[in-house]
JSON list of C-alpha atoms in Angstrom, two decimals:
[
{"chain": "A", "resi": 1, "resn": "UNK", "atom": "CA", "xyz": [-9.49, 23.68, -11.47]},
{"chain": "A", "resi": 2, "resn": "UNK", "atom": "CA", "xyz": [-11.55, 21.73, -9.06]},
{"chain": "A", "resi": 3, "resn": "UNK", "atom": "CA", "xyz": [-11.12, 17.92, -11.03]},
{"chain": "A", "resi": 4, "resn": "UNK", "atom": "CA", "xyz": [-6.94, 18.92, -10.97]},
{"chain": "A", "resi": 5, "resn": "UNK", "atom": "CA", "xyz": [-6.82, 19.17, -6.99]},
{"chain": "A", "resi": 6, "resn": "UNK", "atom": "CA", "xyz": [-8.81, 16.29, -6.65]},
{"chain": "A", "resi": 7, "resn": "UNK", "atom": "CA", "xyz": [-6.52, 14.49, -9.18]},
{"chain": "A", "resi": 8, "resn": "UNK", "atom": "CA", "xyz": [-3.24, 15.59, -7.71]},
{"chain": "A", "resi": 9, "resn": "UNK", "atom": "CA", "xyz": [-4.90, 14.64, -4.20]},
{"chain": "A", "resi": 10, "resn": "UNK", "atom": "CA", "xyz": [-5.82, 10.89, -5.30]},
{"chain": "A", "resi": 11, "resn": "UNK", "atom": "CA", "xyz": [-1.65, 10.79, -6.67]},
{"chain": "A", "resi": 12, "resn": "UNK", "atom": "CA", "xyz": [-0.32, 11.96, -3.26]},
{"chain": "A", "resi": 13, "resn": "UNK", "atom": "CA", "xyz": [-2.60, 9.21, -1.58]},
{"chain": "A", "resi": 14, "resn": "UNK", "atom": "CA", "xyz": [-1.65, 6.72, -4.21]},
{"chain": "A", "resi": 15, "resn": "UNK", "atom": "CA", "xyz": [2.20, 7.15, -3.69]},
{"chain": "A", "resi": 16, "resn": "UNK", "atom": "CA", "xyz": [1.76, 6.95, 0.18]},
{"chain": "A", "resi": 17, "resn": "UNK", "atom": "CA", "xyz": [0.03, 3.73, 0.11]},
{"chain": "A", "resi": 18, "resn": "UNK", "atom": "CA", "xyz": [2.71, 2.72, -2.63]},
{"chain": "A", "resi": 19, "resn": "UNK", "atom": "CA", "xyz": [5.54, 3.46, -0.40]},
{"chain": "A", "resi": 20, "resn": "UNK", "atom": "CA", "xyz": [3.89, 2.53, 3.08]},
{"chain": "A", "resi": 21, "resn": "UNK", "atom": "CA", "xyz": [3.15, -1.04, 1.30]},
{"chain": "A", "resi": 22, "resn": "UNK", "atom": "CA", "xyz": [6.63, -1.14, -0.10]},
{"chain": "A", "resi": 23, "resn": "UNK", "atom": "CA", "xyz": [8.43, 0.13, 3.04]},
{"chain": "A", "resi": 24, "resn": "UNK", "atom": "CA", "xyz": [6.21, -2.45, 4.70]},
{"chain": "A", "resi": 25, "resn": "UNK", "atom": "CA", "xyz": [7.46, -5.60, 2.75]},
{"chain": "A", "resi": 26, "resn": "UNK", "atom": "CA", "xyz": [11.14, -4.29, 2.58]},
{"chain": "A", "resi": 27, "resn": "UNK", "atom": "CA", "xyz": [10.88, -4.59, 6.62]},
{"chain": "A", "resi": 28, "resn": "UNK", "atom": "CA", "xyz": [9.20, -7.71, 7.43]},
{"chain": "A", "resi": 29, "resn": "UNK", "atom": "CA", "xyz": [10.28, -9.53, 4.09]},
{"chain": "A", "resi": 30, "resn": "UNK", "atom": "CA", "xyz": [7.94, -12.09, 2.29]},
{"chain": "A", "resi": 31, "resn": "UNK", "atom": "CA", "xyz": [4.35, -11.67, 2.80]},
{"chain": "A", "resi": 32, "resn": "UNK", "atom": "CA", "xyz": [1.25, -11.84, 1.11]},
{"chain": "A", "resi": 33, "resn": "UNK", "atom": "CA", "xyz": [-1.10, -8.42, 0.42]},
{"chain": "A", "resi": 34, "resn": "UNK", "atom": "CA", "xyz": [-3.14, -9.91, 3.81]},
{"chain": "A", "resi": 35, "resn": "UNK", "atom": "CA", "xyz": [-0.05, -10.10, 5.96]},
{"chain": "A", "resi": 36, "resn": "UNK", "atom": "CA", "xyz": [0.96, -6.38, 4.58]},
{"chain": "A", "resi": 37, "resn": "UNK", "atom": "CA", "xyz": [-2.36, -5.30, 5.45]},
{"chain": "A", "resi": 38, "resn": "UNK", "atom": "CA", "xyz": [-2.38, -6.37, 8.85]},
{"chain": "A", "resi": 39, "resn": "UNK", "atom": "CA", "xyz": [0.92, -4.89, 9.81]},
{"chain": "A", "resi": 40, "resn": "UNK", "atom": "CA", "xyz": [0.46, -1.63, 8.48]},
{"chain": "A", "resi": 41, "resn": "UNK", "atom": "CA", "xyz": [-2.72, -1.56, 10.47]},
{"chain": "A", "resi": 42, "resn": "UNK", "atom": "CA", "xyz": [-0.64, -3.31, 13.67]},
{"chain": "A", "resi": 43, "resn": "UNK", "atom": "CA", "xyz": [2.06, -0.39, 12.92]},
{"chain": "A", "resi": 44, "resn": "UNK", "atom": "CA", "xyz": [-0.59, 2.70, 12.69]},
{"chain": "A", "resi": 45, "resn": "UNK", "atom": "CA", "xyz": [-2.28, 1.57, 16.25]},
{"chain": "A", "resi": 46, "resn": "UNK", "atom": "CA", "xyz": [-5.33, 0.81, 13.77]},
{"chain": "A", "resi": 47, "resn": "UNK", "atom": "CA", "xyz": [-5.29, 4.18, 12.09]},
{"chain": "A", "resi": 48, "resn": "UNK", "atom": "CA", "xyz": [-5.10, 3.00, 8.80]},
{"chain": "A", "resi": 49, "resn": "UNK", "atom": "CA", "xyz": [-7.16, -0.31, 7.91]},
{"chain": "A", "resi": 50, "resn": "UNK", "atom": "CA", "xyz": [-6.60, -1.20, 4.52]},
{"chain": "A", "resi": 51, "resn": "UNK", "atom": "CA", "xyz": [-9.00, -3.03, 2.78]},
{"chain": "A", "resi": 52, "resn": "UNK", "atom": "CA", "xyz": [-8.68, -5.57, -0.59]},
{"chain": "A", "resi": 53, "resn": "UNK", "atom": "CA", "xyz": [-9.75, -3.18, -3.05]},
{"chain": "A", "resi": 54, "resn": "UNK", "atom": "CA", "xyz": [-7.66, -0.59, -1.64]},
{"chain": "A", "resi": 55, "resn": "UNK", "atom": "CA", "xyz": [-4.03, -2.16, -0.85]},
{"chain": "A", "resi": 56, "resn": "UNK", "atom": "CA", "xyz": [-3.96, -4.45, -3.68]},
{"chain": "A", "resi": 57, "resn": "UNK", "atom": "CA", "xyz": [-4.16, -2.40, -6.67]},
{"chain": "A", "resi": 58, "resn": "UNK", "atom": "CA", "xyz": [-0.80, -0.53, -4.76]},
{"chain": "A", "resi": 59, "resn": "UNK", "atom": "CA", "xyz": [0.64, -3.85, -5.05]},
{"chain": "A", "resi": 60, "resn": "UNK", "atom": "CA", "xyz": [0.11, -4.29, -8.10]},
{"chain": "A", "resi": 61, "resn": "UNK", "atom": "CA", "xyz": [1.46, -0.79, -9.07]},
{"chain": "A", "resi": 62, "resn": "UNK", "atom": "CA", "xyz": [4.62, -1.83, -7.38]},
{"chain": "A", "resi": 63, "resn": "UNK", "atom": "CA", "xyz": [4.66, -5.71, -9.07]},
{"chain": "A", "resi": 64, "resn": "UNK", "atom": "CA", "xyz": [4.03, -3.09, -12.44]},
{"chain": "A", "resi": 65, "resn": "UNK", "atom": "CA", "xyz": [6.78, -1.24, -11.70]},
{"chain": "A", "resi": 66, "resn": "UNK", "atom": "CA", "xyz": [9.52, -4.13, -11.29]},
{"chain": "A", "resi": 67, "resn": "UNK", "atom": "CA", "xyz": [9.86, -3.00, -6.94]},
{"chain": "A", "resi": 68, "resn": "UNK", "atom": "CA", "xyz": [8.16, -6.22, -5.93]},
{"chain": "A", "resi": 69, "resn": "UNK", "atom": "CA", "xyz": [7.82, -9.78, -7.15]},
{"chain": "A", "resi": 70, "resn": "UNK", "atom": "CA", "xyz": [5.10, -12.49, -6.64]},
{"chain": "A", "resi": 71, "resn": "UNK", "atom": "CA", "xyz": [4.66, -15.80, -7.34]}
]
């Protein structure tokens, strides 16, 4: 039971960052995962500081998912 709270825990944090990030670039426009970090942190009064290994694999979830492009 334990290992399925934890597990449905991680999701809800997962889709947060996934939506903050997305809600993030569909504001401000084109930026890179650096410029997303930095306003979400700007935006949260420095609540949430997102590192690389944290924001980027939500990006990449999103680039995955056909919500956001890169070049």
């Amino acid at each position: 039971m334990e290992g399925s709270v934890k597990a449905a825990h991680g999701e809800v944090l997962q889709g947060t960052l996934d939506l903050i990030g997305l809600k993030t670039l569909e504001a401000m426009g084109l930026l890179h995962g650096y410029g997303v970090a930095q306003r979400i942190q700007q935006v949260s009064k420095d609540l949430l500081k997102l590192n690389q290994g944290t924001l980027y694999p939500a990006l990449l979830r999103l680039k995955q998912r056909g919500l956001v492009r890169s070049k």
